[in-house]
XYZ file of C-alpha atoms in Angstrom:
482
model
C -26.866 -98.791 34.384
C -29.200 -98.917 31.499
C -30.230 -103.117 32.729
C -30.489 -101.651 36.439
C -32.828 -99.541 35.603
C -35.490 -101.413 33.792
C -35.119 -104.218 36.114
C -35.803 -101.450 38.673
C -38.963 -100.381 36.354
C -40.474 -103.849 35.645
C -40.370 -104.455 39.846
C -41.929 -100.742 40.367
C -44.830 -101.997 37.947
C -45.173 -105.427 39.311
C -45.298 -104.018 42.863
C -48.295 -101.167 41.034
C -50.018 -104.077 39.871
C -50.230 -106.007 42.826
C -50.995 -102.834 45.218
C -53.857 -102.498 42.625
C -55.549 -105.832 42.849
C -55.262 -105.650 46.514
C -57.099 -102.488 47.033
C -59.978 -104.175 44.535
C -59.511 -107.329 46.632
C -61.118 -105.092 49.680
C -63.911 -103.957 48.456
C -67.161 -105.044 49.408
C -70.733 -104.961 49.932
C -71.883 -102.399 52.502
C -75.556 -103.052 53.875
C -77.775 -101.074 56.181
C -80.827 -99.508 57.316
C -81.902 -96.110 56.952
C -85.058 -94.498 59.698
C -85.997 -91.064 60.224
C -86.187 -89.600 63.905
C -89.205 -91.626 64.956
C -88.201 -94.845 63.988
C -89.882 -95.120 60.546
C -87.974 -96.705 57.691
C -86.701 -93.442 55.278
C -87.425 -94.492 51.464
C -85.886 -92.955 48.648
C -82.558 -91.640 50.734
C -79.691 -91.350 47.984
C -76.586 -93.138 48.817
C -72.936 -92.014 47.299
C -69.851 -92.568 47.337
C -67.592 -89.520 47.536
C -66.198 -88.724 44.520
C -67.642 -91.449 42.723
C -70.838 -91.385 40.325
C -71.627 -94.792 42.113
C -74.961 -94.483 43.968
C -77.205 -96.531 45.423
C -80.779 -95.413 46.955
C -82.705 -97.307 50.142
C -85.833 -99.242 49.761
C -89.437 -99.116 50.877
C -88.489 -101.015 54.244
C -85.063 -98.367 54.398
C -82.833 -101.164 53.750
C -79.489 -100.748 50.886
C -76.505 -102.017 49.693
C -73.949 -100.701 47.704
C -70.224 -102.037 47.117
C -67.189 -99.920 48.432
C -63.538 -99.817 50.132
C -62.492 -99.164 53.420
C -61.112 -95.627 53.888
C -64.149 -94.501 51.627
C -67.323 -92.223 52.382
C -71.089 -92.473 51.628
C -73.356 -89.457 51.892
C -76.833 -90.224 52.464
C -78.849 -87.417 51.577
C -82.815 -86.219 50.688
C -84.676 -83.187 50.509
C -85.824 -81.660 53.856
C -83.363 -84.026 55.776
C -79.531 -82.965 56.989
C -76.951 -84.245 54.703
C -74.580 -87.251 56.517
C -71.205 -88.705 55.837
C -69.798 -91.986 56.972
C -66.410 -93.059 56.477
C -66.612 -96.912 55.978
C -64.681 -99.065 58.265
C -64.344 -102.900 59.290
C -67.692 -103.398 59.238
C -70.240 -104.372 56.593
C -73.252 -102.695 58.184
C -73.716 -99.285 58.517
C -77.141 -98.020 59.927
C -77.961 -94.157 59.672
C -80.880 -92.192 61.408
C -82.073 -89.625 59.592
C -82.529 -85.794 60.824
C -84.974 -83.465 59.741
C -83.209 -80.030 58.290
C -84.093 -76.943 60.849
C -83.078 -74.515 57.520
C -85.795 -76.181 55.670
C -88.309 -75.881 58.669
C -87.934 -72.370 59.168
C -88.294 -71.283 54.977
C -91.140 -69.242 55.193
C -93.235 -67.319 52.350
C -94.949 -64.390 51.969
C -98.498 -64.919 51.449
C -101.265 -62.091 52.349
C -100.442 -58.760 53.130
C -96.713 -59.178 53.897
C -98.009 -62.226 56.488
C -95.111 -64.239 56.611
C -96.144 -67.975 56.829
C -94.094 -71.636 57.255
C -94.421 -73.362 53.483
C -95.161 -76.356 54.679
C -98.083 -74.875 56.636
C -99.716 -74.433 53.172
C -102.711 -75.639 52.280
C -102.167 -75.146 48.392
C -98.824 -75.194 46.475
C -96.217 -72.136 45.506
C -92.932 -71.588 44.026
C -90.738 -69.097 45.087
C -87.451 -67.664 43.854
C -84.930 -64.958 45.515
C -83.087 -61.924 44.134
C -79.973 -63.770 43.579
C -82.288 -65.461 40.128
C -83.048 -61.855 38.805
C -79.225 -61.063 39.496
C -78.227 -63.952 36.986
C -80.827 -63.266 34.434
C -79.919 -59.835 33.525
C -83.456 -58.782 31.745
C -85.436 -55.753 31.254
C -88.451 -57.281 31.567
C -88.751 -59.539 35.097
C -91.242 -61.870 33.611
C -88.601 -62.821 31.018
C -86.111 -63.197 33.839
C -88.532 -65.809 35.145
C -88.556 -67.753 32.303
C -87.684 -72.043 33.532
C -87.484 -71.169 37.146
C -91.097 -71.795 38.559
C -92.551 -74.730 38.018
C -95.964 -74.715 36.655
C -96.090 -71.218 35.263
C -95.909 -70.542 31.184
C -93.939 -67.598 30.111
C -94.725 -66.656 26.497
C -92.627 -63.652 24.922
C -94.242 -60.838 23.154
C -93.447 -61.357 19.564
C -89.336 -60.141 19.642
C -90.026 -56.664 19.979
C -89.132 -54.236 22.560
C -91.386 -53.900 25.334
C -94.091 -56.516 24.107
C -96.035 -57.962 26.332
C -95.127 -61.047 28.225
C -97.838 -63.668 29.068
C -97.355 -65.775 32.222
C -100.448 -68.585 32.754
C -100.323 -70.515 36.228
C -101.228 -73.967 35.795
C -102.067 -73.594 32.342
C -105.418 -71.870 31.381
C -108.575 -71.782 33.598
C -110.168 -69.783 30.988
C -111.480 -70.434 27.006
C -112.876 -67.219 26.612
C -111.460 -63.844 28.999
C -108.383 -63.306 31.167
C -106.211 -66.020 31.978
C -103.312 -63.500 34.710
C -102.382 -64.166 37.463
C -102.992 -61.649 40.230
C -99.849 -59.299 41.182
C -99.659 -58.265 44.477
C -96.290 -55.952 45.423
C -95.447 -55.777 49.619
C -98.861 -56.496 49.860
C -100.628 -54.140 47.789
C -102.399 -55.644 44.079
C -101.739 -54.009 40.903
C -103.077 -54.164 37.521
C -101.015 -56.176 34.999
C -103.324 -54.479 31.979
C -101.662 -54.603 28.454
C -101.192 -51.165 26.609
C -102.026 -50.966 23.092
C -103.841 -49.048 20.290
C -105.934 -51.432 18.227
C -106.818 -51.094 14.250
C -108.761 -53.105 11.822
C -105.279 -54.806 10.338
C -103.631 -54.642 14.294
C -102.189 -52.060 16.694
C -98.946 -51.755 18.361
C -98.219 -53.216 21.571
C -96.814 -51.136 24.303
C -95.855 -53.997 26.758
C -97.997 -54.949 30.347
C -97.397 -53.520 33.447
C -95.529 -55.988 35.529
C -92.540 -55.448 32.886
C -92.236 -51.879 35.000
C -90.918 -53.677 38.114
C -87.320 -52.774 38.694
C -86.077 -56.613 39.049
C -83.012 -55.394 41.232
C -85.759 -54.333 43.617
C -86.901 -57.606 44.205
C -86.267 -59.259 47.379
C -88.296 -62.336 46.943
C -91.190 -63.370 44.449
C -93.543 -65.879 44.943
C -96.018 -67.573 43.346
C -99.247 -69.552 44.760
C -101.011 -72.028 42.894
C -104.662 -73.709 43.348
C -107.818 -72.749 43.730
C -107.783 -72.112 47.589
C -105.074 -69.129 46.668
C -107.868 -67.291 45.871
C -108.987 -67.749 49.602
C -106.444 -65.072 50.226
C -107.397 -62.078 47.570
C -110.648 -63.112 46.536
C -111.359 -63.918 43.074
C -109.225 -61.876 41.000
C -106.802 -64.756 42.787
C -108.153 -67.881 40.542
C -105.606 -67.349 38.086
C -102.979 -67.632 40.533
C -101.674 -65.124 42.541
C -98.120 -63.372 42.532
C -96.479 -61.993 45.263
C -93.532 -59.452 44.967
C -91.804 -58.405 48.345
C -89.154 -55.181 47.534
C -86.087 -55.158 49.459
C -85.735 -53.401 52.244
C -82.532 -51.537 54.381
C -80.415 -54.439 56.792
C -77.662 -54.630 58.705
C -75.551 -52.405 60.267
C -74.539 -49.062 58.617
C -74.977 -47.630 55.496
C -74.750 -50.360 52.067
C -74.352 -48.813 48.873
C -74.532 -51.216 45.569
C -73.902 -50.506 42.374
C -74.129 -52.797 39.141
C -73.621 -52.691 35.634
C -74.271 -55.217 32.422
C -74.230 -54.842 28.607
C -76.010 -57.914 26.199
C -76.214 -58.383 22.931
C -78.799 -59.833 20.566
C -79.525 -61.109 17.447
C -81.871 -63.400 15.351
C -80.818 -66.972 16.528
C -81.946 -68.369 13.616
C -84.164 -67.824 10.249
C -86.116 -69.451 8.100
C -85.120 -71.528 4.960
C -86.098 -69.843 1.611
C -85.278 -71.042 -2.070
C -83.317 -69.063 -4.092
C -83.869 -70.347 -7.326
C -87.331 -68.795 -8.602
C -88.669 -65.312 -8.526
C -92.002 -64.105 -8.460
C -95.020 -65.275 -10.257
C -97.080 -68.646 -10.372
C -95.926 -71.064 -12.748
C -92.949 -70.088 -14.670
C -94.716 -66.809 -15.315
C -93.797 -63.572 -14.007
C -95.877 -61.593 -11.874
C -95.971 -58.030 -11.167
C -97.330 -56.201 -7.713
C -99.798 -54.539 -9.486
C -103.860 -54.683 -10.066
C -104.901 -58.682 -9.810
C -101.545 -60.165 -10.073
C -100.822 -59.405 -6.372
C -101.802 -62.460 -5.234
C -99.112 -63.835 -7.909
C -96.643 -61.753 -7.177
C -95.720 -62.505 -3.864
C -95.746 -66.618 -4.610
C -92.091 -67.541 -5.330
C -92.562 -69.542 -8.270
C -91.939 -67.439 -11.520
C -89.207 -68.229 -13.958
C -85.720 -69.028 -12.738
C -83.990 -65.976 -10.708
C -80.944 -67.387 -13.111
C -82.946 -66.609 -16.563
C -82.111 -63.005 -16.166
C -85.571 -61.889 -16.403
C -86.204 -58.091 -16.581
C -88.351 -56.479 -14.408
C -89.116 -53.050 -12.324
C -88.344 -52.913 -8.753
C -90.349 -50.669 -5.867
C -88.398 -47.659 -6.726
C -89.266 -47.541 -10.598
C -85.508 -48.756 -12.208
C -85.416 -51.157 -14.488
C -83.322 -54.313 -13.019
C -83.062 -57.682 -14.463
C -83.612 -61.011 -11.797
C -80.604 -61.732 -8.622
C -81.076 -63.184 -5.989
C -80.785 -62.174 -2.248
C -80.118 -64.985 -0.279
C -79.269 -62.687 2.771
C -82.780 -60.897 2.291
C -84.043 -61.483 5.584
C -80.366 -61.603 7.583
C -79.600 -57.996 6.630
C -82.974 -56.457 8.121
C -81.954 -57.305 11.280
C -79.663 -55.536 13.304
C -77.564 -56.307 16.536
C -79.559 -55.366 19.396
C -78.450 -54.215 22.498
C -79.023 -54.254 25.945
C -77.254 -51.863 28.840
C -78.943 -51.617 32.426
C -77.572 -49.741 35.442
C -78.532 -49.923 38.877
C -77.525 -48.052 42.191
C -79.530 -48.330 45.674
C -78.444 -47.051 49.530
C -79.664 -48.905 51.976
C -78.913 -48.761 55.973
C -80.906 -49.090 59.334
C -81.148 -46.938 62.835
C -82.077 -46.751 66.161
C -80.679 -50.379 66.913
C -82.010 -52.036 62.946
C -85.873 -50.624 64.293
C -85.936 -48.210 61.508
C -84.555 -48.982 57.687
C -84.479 -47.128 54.586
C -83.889 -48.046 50.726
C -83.492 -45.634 47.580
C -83.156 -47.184 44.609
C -82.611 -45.786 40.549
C -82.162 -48.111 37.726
C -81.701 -47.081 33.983
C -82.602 -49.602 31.263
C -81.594 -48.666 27.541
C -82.817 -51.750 25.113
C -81.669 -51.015 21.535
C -84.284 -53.980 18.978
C -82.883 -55.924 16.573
C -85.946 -54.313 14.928
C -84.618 -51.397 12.510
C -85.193 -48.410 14.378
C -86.865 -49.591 17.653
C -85.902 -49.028 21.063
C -87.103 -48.782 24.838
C -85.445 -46.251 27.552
C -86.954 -46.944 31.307
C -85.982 -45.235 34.421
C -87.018 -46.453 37.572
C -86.594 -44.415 40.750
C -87.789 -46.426 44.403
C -87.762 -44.843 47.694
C -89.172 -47.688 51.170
C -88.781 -46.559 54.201
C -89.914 -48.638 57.377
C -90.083 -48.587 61.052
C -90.633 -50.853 64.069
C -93.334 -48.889 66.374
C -93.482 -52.369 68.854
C -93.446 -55.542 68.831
C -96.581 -55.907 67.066
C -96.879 -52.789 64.924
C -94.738 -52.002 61.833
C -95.007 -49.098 59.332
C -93.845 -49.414 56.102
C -93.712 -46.622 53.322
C -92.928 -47.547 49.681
C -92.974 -44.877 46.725
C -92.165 -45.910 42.964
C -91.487 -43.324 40.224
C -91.073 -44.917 36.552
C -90.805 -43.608 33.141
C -90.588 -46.008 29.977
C -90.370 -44.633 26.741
C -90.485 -47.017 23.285
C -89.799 -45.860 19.963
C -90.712 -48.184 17.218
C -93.187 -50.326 18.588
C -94.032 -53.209 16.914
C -97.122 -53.724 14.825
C -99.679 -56.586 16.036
C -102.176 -58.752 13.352
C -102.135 -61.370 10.896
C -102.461 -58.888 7.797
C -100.086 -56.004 6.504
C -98.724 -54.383 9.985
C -97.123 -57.481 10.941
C -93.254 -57.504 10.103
C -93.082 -61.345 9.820
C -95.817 -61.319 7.296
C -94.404 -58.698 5.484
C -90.499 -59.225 4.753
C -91.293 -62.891 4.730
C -94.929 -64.053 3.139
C -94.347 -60.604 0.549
C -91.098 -60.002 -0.425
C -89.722 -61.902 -3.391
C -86.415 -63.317 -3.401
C -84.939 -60.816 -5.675
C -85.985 -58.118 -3.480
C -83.022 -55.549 -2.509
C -83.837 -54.632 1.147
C -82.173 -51.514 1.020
C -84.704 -50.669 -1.613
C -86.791 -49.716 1.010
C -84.842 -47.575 3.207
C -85.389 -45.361 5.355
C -88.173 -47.557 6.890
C -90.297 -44.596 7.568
C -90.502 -41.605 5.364
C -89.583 -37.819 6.197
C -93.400 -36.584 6.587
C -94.027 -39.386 9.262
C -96.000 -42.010 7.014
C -95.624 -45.562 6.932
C -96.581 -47.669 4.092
C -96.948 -51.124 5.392
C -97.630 -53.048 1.722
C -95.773 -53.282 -1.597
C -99.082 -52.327 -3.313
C -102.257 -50.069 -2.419
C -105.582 -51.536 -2.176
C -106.024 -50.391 -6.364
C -102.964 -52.273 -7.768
C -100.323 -49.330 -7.349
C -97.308 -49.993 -6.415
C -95.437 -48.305 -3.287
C -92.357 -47.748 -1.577
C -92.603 -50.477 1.758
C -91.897 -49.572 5.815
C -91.656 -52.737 7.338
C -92.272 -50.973 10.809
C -94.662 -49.637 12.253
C -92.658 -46.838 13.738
C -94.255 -44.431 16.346
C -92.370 -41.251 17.539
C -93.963 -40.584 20.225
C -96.049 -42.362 22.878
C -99.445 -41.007 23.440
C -98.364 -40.408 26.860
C -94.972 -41.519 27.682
C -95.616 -43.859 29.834
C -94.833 -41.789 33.136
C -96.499 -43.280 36.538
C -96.285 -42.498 40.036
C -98.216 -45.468 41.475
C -97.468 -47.921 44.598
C -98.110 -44.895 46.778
C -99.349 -46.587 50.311
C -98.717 -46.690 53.991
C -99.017 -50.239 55.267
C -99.762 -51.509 58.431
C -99.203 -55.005 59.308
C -100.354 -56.362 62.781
């Protein structure tokens, strides 16, 4: 039995083999042309095999040729055109017409005043991205939530802080000197993107820009147009760029309730490298924060950290030289991010009248010691269908953002980075300096006064409470589109 069965074996292999080499034996070289509906020759179609990587694209005259079996398919595909399959046959030539893709024709943006136009009407260039992106991107801010999805706009964060400012550029800058924003226009209605801060000689704290109090789960669509005849359209606050947010609206049939929850955490992704072998001073010599050895003091080149040296620390004991490798690592802590959002929606009188309310709740906890942002959003549109030229549309936004522990702005002592890395020593005991802000209120934001004394440190700039907390009832309009 035990012969029988690897005879049986080698002839099941054999008979693999040979099945093998004849299905390679059939393949050859498939040829063709490829036109579009008029005629014309289509260049650049991509040509695949199913389920293969193997590819071939068709020339400047539409002609190709690619090598495949019988029994297999090539997709031809490119953008704006239908997608086709063709199973291959007998035959060597396979000729394919091209069709133009009717869900591509009818895309349409919103440009002016909720106008609704055909993008390839266009005379100027635009991106444009659906709610389904803001859904994925689960951010606080919507300009961070844009961040590698339009082509041609520059997002640049705020600094790490909660509820910086974001800066978007379109096209890069238009501007050395002045304002480089885009224009924002929401369901057809411009608003002011202005940055809130309060300045000082050494910086102020930044209290975020306006377009970071859009509710993203509001957001039906958001487009962006591009070039200078943009501006055509708004006039020239446009020649930055313009941006145009459309809200959603009630659809369908009935009455749609949504609800959605997510949770994020975040921390420093990574730090810089520090030595750990010197302490403070210049030269092998120590340096204390005090009178004209400041400068001194804060250079990392004293004696060894390992020599033992002795020295007083910020709170007056007498401690001899260790190093803190984890120095900057343990100022951090795990931030957090939890929004919630509910809307109803619906339509009536046969989908001629719709409604929306909308409330979202945004709690961002910094990886900033003792910073934090709380926003609520509450939305209410309402529209109806008077004919079949006449719409009204009412749209009424409540929101209320509230940041605790904003984050100090400058090159010089406000300015966390400069502080707990270009001043602290390596030997420095962060919890030293605990709490960051001290009962009365007052923050001390250097090692050392302007005499040479030496002081407890608050790396933040911590503010309790907002001048105003940040409480608007804006977006209040009645618009009329003919």
């Amino acid at each position: 039995m035990k012969t029988r069965t690897a005879k049986l074996l080698i002839l099941f292999l054999v008979t693999h083999l040979l099945s093998t080499q004849h299905i390679f034996s059939q393949e050859k070289t498939i040829s063709g042309n490829v036109v579009d509906e008029t005629g014309l020759p289509a260049t650049g179609v991509n040509i695949i095999i199913k389920g293969t990587s193997r590819g071939a694209q068709s020339d400047f005259d539409g002609n190709y040729a690619i090598k495949a079996s019988p029994g297999q398919t090539l997709i031809f595909s490119y953008l704006g055109m239908e997608t086709q399959e063709q199973v291959i046959g007998t035959s060597a030539t396979i000729n394919i017409t091209m069709k133009e893709d009717a869900q591509s024709l009818d895309e349409v943006v919103v440009t002016a005043m909720g106008i609704e136009r055909a993008e390839k009407t266009l005379g100027y260039a635009v991106s444009s991205i659906k709610s389904e992106d803001f859904e994925e991107a689960r951010e606080t801010d919507v300009l961070q939530a844009l961040q590698g999805k339009l082509s041609g706009v520059q997002i640049t964060g705020g600094g790490g802080g909660v509820g910086t400012s974001t800066k978007i550029t379109v096209r890069g800058l238009t501007r050395i000197f002045g304002d480089n924003n885009p224009l924002w226009v929401i369901d057809g209605v411009p608003i002011s993107d202005s940055n809130s801060s309060d300045g000082g000689i050494s910086g102020g704290a930044n209290y975020g820009n306006r377009a970071q109090d859009i509710n993203p789960d509001d957001i039906e669509t958001l487009t962006v147009l591009k070039g200078a005849s943009a501006a055509a359209l708004y006039g020239s606050r446009a020649s930055n760029g313009v941006i145009v947010v459309t809200t959603k609206k009630g659809k369908g049939k009935g009455v749609t309730i949504t609800y959605s929850s997510t949770m994020r955490f975040d921390s420093p992704l990574r730090l810089p490298d520090f030595q750990n072998s010197y302490g403070p001073g210049s030269l092998g010599v120590y340096s204390e924060a005090d009178g004209d050895n400041i400068k001194d003091a804060s250079k990392g080149w004293g004696p060894a950290i390992s020599s033992g040296t002795a020295y007083t620390d910020y709170a007056g004991n007498l401690q001899t030289f260790t190093s803190n490798p984890d120095l900057q690592k343990d100022f951090y802590d795990l931030g957090s991010t939890k929004v919630n959002s509910f809307s109803i929606s619906g339509t009536s009188n046969e989908g001629k009248n719709n409604y929306r309310v909308s409330t979202s709740y945004s709690s961002n906890e910094g990886i900033l010691p003792g910073s934090s942002l709380d926003r609520l959003n509450l939305g209410l549109k309402a529209g109806s269908e008077l004919s079949d030229k006449l719409n009204s549309v009412f749209s009424i936004n409540y929101i209320n953002t509230g940041i605790d522990g904003a984050v100090a702005t400058g090159a010089n002592d406000p300015n966390i980075l400069t502080s707990i890395i270009n001043t602290l020593p390596r030997i420095t005991n962060i919890d030293v300096f605990k709490p960051w802000v001290a009962d009365d209120g007052v923050t001390q934001l250097s090692p050392v006064d302007a005499d040479g004394t030496i002081t407890r440190i608050g790396l933040l700039m911590k503010i309790k409470e907002l001048p105003i907390p940040k409480d608007f009832l804006e977006m209040w309009r009645l618009l009329i589109v003919l």
